[in-house]
């Protein structure tokens, strides 16, 4: 009965000074909202990283250009060429799939519309390696690859960039630079990966890209996919052995290329995201402590304002324990209400950002529970002093207070 009566009394006190109660809990609301939003955004970012890496294939590595180093001095970057890709494809000791990437931005035209888009010259193996499927049409044939066919596969959003529809764009001619290409396929939507959006790319056969689009023979990167049952170090050693031979690198000389293990990149990104999220959430939690100080100040004011009420209750038989519990419950309730409002505000903010960025929705129920619990603990900690001050008031003095 005492707890129920204290809760009812606390609600009446909060309603009687509603505006002041909301302003008092404002720091609690902002702190909780920030913690919920930031922790949830961090969880979404981590899952997005996992999905983007897993979409790349069973186990993917990239080979990128490096620098030749002689006598401790680095020279210019040594480009990768299609001969490097051919050497990797011909080596069948490991059952891998290999595809080149020749990238660059070009103006793409369709009828009277045009857009500056990223062009990727590659082979048909590139699509399964990257976990890309087609929503319409088909990918390059062997004839297209070996004869430099003027065909293109476009990302799902390319039609939108060209102010048309995918149905209208399929099997039609687009102009890339000064060459005309027939659109033979449209990829399924994958979503933006931050700075890179595969849905806004145009894919053409690599020989066509070399001869008609970019006018160069070097490539930006080689992607290699291997089954999960083959250990990554063994794959990296095999790639290194082949490319050192292709690049005529003598024993003792350093590689003029770099091999990137995307699984390690994923772990590093997740670790960095987790640390950053925890740090920012910790800073946001300071708002809860600041809010607790505000609650304590307002509760002290409330004790002063209700001195006669306290004296009357004591005169009618209320004990120090009754008064103590009443004010502690009021402080806890004020902080919990602020915490709950903050949770709702944080979730609204998170859903708005996640839907805009097309991130996977990840709700951290532990963060929600922890924030509300922490808010209650803040109310308990900062409510004890005002409650003790109220409980120790002399009833005779309190009744005479004006």
Short mmCIF file of N, CA, C and O in Angstrom, two decimals, residues 319-390:
data_model
loop_
_atom_site.label_atom_id
_atom_site.label_comp_id
_atom_site.label_asym_id
_atom_site.label_seq_id
_atom_site.Cartn_x
_atom_site.Cartn_y
_atom_site.Cartn_z
N UNK A 319 5.66 8.58 8.80
CA UNK A 319 7.00 8.42 9.35
C UNK A 319 8.05 9.00 8.41
O UNK A 319 7.75 9.34 7.25
N UNK A 320 9.30 9.09 8.91
CA UNK A 320 10.39 9.54 8.04
C UNK A 320 10.54 8.62 6.83
O UNK A 320 10.82 9.08 5.73
N UNK A 321 10.33 7.32 7.05
CA UNK A 321 10.44 6.35 5.96
C UNK A 321 9.40 6.63 4.89
O UNK A 321 9.68 6.54 3.69
N UNK A 322 8.16 6.97 5.32
CA UNK A 322 7.09 7.27 4.35
C UNK A 322 7.46 8.46 3.48
O UNK A 322 7.29 8.42 2.25
N UNK A 323 7.96 9.53 4.11
CA UNK A 323 8.34 10.73 3.36
C UNK A 323 9.52 10.44 2.45
O UNK A 323 9.57 10.88 1.28
N UNK A 324 10.49 9.66 2.96
CA UNK A 324 11.68 9.31 2.17
C UNK A 324 11.29 8.55 0.91
O UNK A 324 11.74 8.88 -0.19
N UNK A 325 10.45 7.54 1.07
CA UNK A 325 10.03 6.73 -0.08
C UNK A 325 9.24 7.57 -1.07
O UNK A 325 9.40 7.44 -2.30
N UNK A 326 8.37 8.47 -0.57
CA UNK A 326 7.56 9.29 -1.45
C UNK A 326 8.42 10.11 -2.41
O UNK A 326 8.19 10.13 -3.62
N UNK A 327 9.44 10.78 -1.88
CA UNK A 327 10.26 11.65 -2.73
C UNK A 327 11.23 10.85 -3.61
O UNK A 327 11.54 11.28 -4.72
N UNK A 328 11.71 9.71 -3.13
CA UNK A 328 12.57 8.88 -3.97
C UNK A 328 11.78 8.32 -5.16
O UNK A 328 12.26 8.33 -6.29
N UNK A 329 10.55 7.86 -4.89
CA UNK A 329 9.69 7.34 -5.97
C UNK A 329 9.42 8.44 -6.98
O UNK A 329 9.41 8.20 -8.20
N UNK A 330 9.19 9.67 -6.51
CA UNK A 330 8.91 10.78 -7.41
C UNK A 330 10.11 11.05 -8.32
O UNK A 330 9.97 11.27 -9.53
N UNK A 331 11.33 11.03 -7.76
CA UNK A 331 12.54 11.27 -8.55
C UNK A 331 12.76 10.15 -9.57
O UNK A 331 13.08 10.41 -10.73
N UNK A 332 12.57 8.89 -9.12
CA UNK A 332 12.75 7.76 -10.03
C UNK A 332 11.73 7.81 -11.15
O UNK A 332 12.06 7.61 -12.34
N UNK A 333 10.47 8.08 -10.81
CA UNK A 333 9.41 8.13 -11.81
C UNK A 333 9.67 9.21 -12.85
O UNK A 333 9.48 9.00 -14.05
N UNK A 334 10.15 10.37 -12.38
CA UNK A 334 10.44 11.46 -13.30
C UNK A 334 11.53 11.06 -14.30
O UNK A 334 11.42 11.33 -15.50
N UNK A 335 12.56 10.38 -13.81
CA UNK A 335 13.66 9.95 -14.69
C UNK A 335 13.23 8.82 -15.63
O UNK A 335 13.63 8.79 -16.80
N UNK A 336 12.41 7.90 -15.13
CA UNK A 336 11.95 6.78 -15.97
C UNK A 336 11.05 7.29 -17.09
O UNK A 336 11.17 6.85 -18.25
N UNK A 337 10.15 8.23 -16.76
CA UNK A 337 9.30 8.81 -17.80
C UNK A 337 10.16 9.51 -18.85
O UNK A 337 9.95 9.38 -20.06
N UNK A 338 11.17 10.27 -18.39
CA UNK A 338 12.10 10.91 -19.33
C UNK A 338 12.84 9.89 -20.17
O UNK A 338 13.04 10.08 -21.37
N UNK A 339 13.24 8.77 -19.54
CA UNK A 339 13.93 7.71 -20.28
C UNK A 339 13.06 7.07 -21.33
O UNK A 339 13.50 6.83 -22.46
N UNK A 340 11.79 6.82 -21.01
CA UNK A 340 10.86 6.21 -21.97
C UNK A 340 10.59 7.15 -23.15
O UNK A 340 10.53 6.72 -24.30
N UNK A 341 10.41 8.44 -22.84
CA UNK A 341 10.22 9.41 -23.93
C UNK A 341 11.48 9.47 -24.80
O UNK A 341 11.41 9.53 -26.03
N UNK A 342 12.64 9.41 -24.15
CA UNK A 342 13.90 9.41 -24.89
C UNK A 342 14.05 8.19 -25.78
O UNK A 342 14.55 8.29 -26.91
N UNK A 343 13.60 7.02 -25.31
CA UNK A 343 13.65 5.79 -26.11
C UNK A 343 12.80 5.96 -27.36
O UNK A 343 13.24 5.64 -28.49
N UNK A 344 11.57 6.45 -27.21
CA UNK A 344 10.69 6.66 -28.37
C UNK A 344 11.30 7.66 -29.34
O UNK A 344 11.29 7.43 -30.56
N UNK A 345 11.84 8.77 -28.81
CA UNK A 345 12.45 9.78 -29.67
C UNK A 345 13.67 9.21 -30.39
O UNK A 345 13.88 9.45 -31.59
N UNK A 346 14.49 8.42 -29.67
CA UNK A 346 15.68 7.82 -30.27
C UNK A 346 15.32 6.83 -31.38
O UNK A 346 15.97 6.79 -32.42
N UNK A 347 14.26 6.03 -31.15
CA UNK A 347 13.84 5.07 -32.17
C UNK A 347 13.29 5.77 -33.41
O UNK A 347 13.55 5.35 -34.54
N UNK A 348 12.53 6.85 -33.20
CA UNK A 348 12.02 7.62 -34.35
C UNK A 348 13.18 8.19 -35.16
O UNK A 348 13.19 8.11 -36.40
N UNK A 349 14.17 8.74 -34.46
CA UNK A 349 15.35 9.29 -35.14
C UNK A 349 16.10 8.20 -35.88
O UNK A 349 16.52 8.38 -37.04
N UNK A 350 16.28 7.06 -35.24
CA UNK A 350 17.01 5.94 -35.86
C UNK A 350 16.29 5.42 -37.09
O UNK A 350 16.91 5.21 -38.15
N UNK A 351 14.97 5.18 -36.99
CA UNK A 351 14.21 4.67 -38.13
C UNK A 351 14.25 5.65 -39.30
O UNK A 351 14.31 5.24 -40.47
N UNK A 352 14.23 6.94 -39.00
CA UNK A 352 14.27 7.94 -40.07
C UNK A 352 15.61 7.87 -40.81
O UNK A 352 15.65 7.86 -42.04
N UNK A 353 16.71 7.80 -40.05
CA UNK A 353 18.05 7.75 -40.67
C UNK A 353 18.24 6.42 -41.41
O UNK A 353 18.75 6.39 -42.53
N UNK A 354 17.83 5.31 -40.77
CA UNK A 354 18.04 3.98 -41.37
C UNK A 354 17.25 3.83 -42.67
O UNK A 354 17.75 3.27 -43.65
N UNK A 355 16.01 4.34 -42.69
CA UNK A 355 15.21 4.22 -43.91
C UNK A 355 15.76 5.11 -45.02
O UNK A 355 15.76 4.72 -46.19
N UNK A 356 16.28 6.28 -44.65
CA UNK A 356 16.85 7.18 -45.65
C UNK A 356 18.13 6.59 -46.25
O UNK A 356 18.36 6.66 -47.46
N UNK A 357 18.96 5.97 -45.39
CA UNK A 357 20.22 5.39 -45.85
C UNK A 357 20.07 3.97 -46.37
O UNK A 357 21.04 3.38 -46.86
N UNK A 358 18.85 3.41 -46.25
CA UNK A 358 18.57 2.02 -46.67
C UNK A 358 19.44 1.03 -45.91
O UNK A 358 19.96 0.07 -46.48
N UNK A 359 19.60 1.26 -44.61
CA UNK A 359 20.35 0.35 -43.76
C UNK A 359 19.44 -0.74 -43.22
O UNK A 359 18.24 -0.54 -43.09
N UNK A 360 19.99 -1.90 -42.88
CA UNK A 360 19.19 -2.92 -42.20
C UNK A 360 18.77 -2.44 -40.82
O UNK A 360 19.54 -1.76 -40.14
N UNK A 361 17.55 -2.77 -40.42
CA UNK A 361 17.04 -2.34 -39.12
C UNK A 361 17.54 -3.28 -38.04
O UNK A 361 17.28 -4.49 -38.08
N UNK A 362 18.26 -2.73 -37.07
CA UNK A 362 18.79 -3.50 -35.94
C UNK A 362 18.43 -2.76 -34.66
O UNK A 362 18.98 -1.69 -34.39
N UNK A 363 17.49 -3.30 -33.90
CA UNK A 363 17.07 -2.66 -32.65
C UNK A 363 17.77 -3.36 -31.49
O UNK A 363 17.66 -4.58 -31.33
N UNK A 364 18.47 -2.59 -30.69
CA UNK A 364 19.19 -3.13 -29.54
C UNK A 364 18.29 -3.04 -28.30
O UNK A 364 18.18 -1.99 -27.68
N UNK A 365 17.63 -4.17 -27.98
CA UNK A 365 16.76 -4.19 -26.81
C UNK A 365 17.56 -4.07 -25.53
O UNK A 365 17.07 -3.53 -24.53
N UNK A 366 18.80 -4.55 -25.55
CA UNK A 366 19.64 -4.40 -24.36
C UNK A 366 19.95 -2.92 -24.11
O UNK A 366 20.02 -2.48 -22.96
N UNK A 367 20.15 -2.14 -25.20
CA UNK A 367 20.40 -0.70 -25.04
C UNK A 367 19.15 0.00 -24.50
O UNK A 367 19.26 0.92 -23.67
N UNK A 368 17.97 -0.41 -24.98
CA UNK A 368 16.72 0.17 -24.49
C UNK A 368 16.56 -0.12 -23.00
O UNK A 368 16.30 0.79 -22.19
N UNK A 369 16.70 -1.39 -22.63
CA UNK A 369 16.55 -1.78 -21.23
C UNK A 369 17.61 -1.09 -20.36
O UNK A 369 17.32 -0.58 -19.28
N UNK A 370 18.85 -1.06 -20.87
CA UNK A 370 19.94 -0.45 -20.11
C UNK A 370 19.73 1.04 -19.91
O UNK A 370 20.00 1.56 -18.82
N UNK A 371 19.22 1.74 -20.95
CA UNK A 371 19.01 3.19 -20.84
C UNK A 371 17.92 3.51 -19.82
O UNK A 371 18.07 4.43 -19.00
N UNK A 372 16.81 2.77 -19.88
CA UNK A 372 15.71 3.02 -18.94
C UNK A 372 16.15 2.66 -17.52
O UNK A 372 15.86 3.39 -16.56
N UNK A 373 16.88 1.55 -17.38
CA UNK A 373 17.37 1.16 -16.06
C UNK A 373 18.35 2.19 -15.51
O UNK A 373 18.30 2.56 -14.33
N UNK A 374 19.24 2.67 -16.39
CA UNK A 374 20.21 3.69 -15.97
C UNK A 374 19.49 4.97 -15.55
O UNK A 374 19.89 5.64 -14.59
N UNK A 375 18.42 5.32 -16.28
CA UNK A 375 17.63 6.50 -15.92
C UNK A 375 17.03 6.34 -14.52
O UNK A 375 17.03 7.28 -13.71
N UNK A 376 16.50 5.14 -14.25
CA UNK A 376 15.93 4.87 -12.92
C UNK A 376 17.01 4.98 -11.84
O UNK A 376 16.77 5.54 -10.76
N UNK A 377 18.21 4.47 -12.12
CA UNK A 377 19.31 4.54 -11.15
C UNK A 377 19.74 5.99 -10.91
O UNK A 377 20.08 6.37 -9.79
N UNK A 378 19.71 6.80 -11.99
CA UNK A 378 20.03 8.22 -11.85
C UNK A 378 19.01 8.88 -10.93
O UNK A 378 19.37 9.68 -10.04
N UNK A 379 17.71 8.56 -11.14
CA UNK A 379 16.67 9.11 -10.28
C UNK A 379 16.84 8.70 -8.83
O UNK A 379 16.67 9.51 -7.91
N UNK A 380 17.22 7.43 -8.63
CA UNK A 380 17.43 6.93 -7.27
C UNK A 380 18.61 7.64 -6.61
O UNK A 380 18.51 8.13 -5.47
N UNK A 381 19.73 7.74 -7.34
CA UNK A 381 20.95 8.32 -6.77
C UNK A 381 20.76 9.80 -6.43
O UNK A 381 21.11 10.26 -5.34
N UNK A 382 20.20 10.55 -7.40
CA UNK A 382 20.08 11.99 -7.21
C UNK A 382 18.82 12.37 -6.44
O UNK A 382 18.62 13.56 -6.13
N UNK A 383 17.97 11.40 -6.16
CA UNK A 383 16.76 11.70 -5.38
C UNK A 383 16.92 11.45 -3.90
O UNK A 383 16.07 11.86 -3.10
N UNK A 384 18.01 10.77 -3.52
CA UNK A 384 18.19 10.41 -2.10
C UNK A 384 18.39 11.65 -1.22
O UNK A 384 17.75 11.78 -0.16
N UNK A 385 19.24 12.58 -1.64
CA UNK A 385 19.51 13.75 -0.81
C UNK A 385 18.25 14.60 -0.57
O UNK A 385 17.92 14.92 0.58
N UNK A 386 17.50 14.99 -1.67
CA UNK A 386 16.27 15.74 -1.41
C UNK A 386 15.28 14.95 -0.54
O UNK A 386 14.60 15.54 0.31
N UNK A 387 15.20 13.63 -0.76
CA UNK A 387 14.25 12.82 0.02
C UNK A 387 14.64 12.79 1.49
O UNK A 387 13.78 12.89 2.39
N UNK A 388 15.94 12.66 1.77
CA UNK A 388 16.39 12.66 3.17
C UNK A 388 16.15 14.02 3.82
O UNK A 388 15.79 14.11 4.99
N UNK A 389 16.33 15.07 3.04
CA UNK A 389 16.09 16.41 3.58
C UNK A 389 14.62 16.58 3.95
O UNK A 389 14.29 17.17 4.99
N UNK A 390 13.74 16.07 3.08
CA UNK A 390 12.30 16.15 3.36
C UNK A 390 11.94 15.30 4.57
O UNK A 390 11.14 15.71 5.42
#
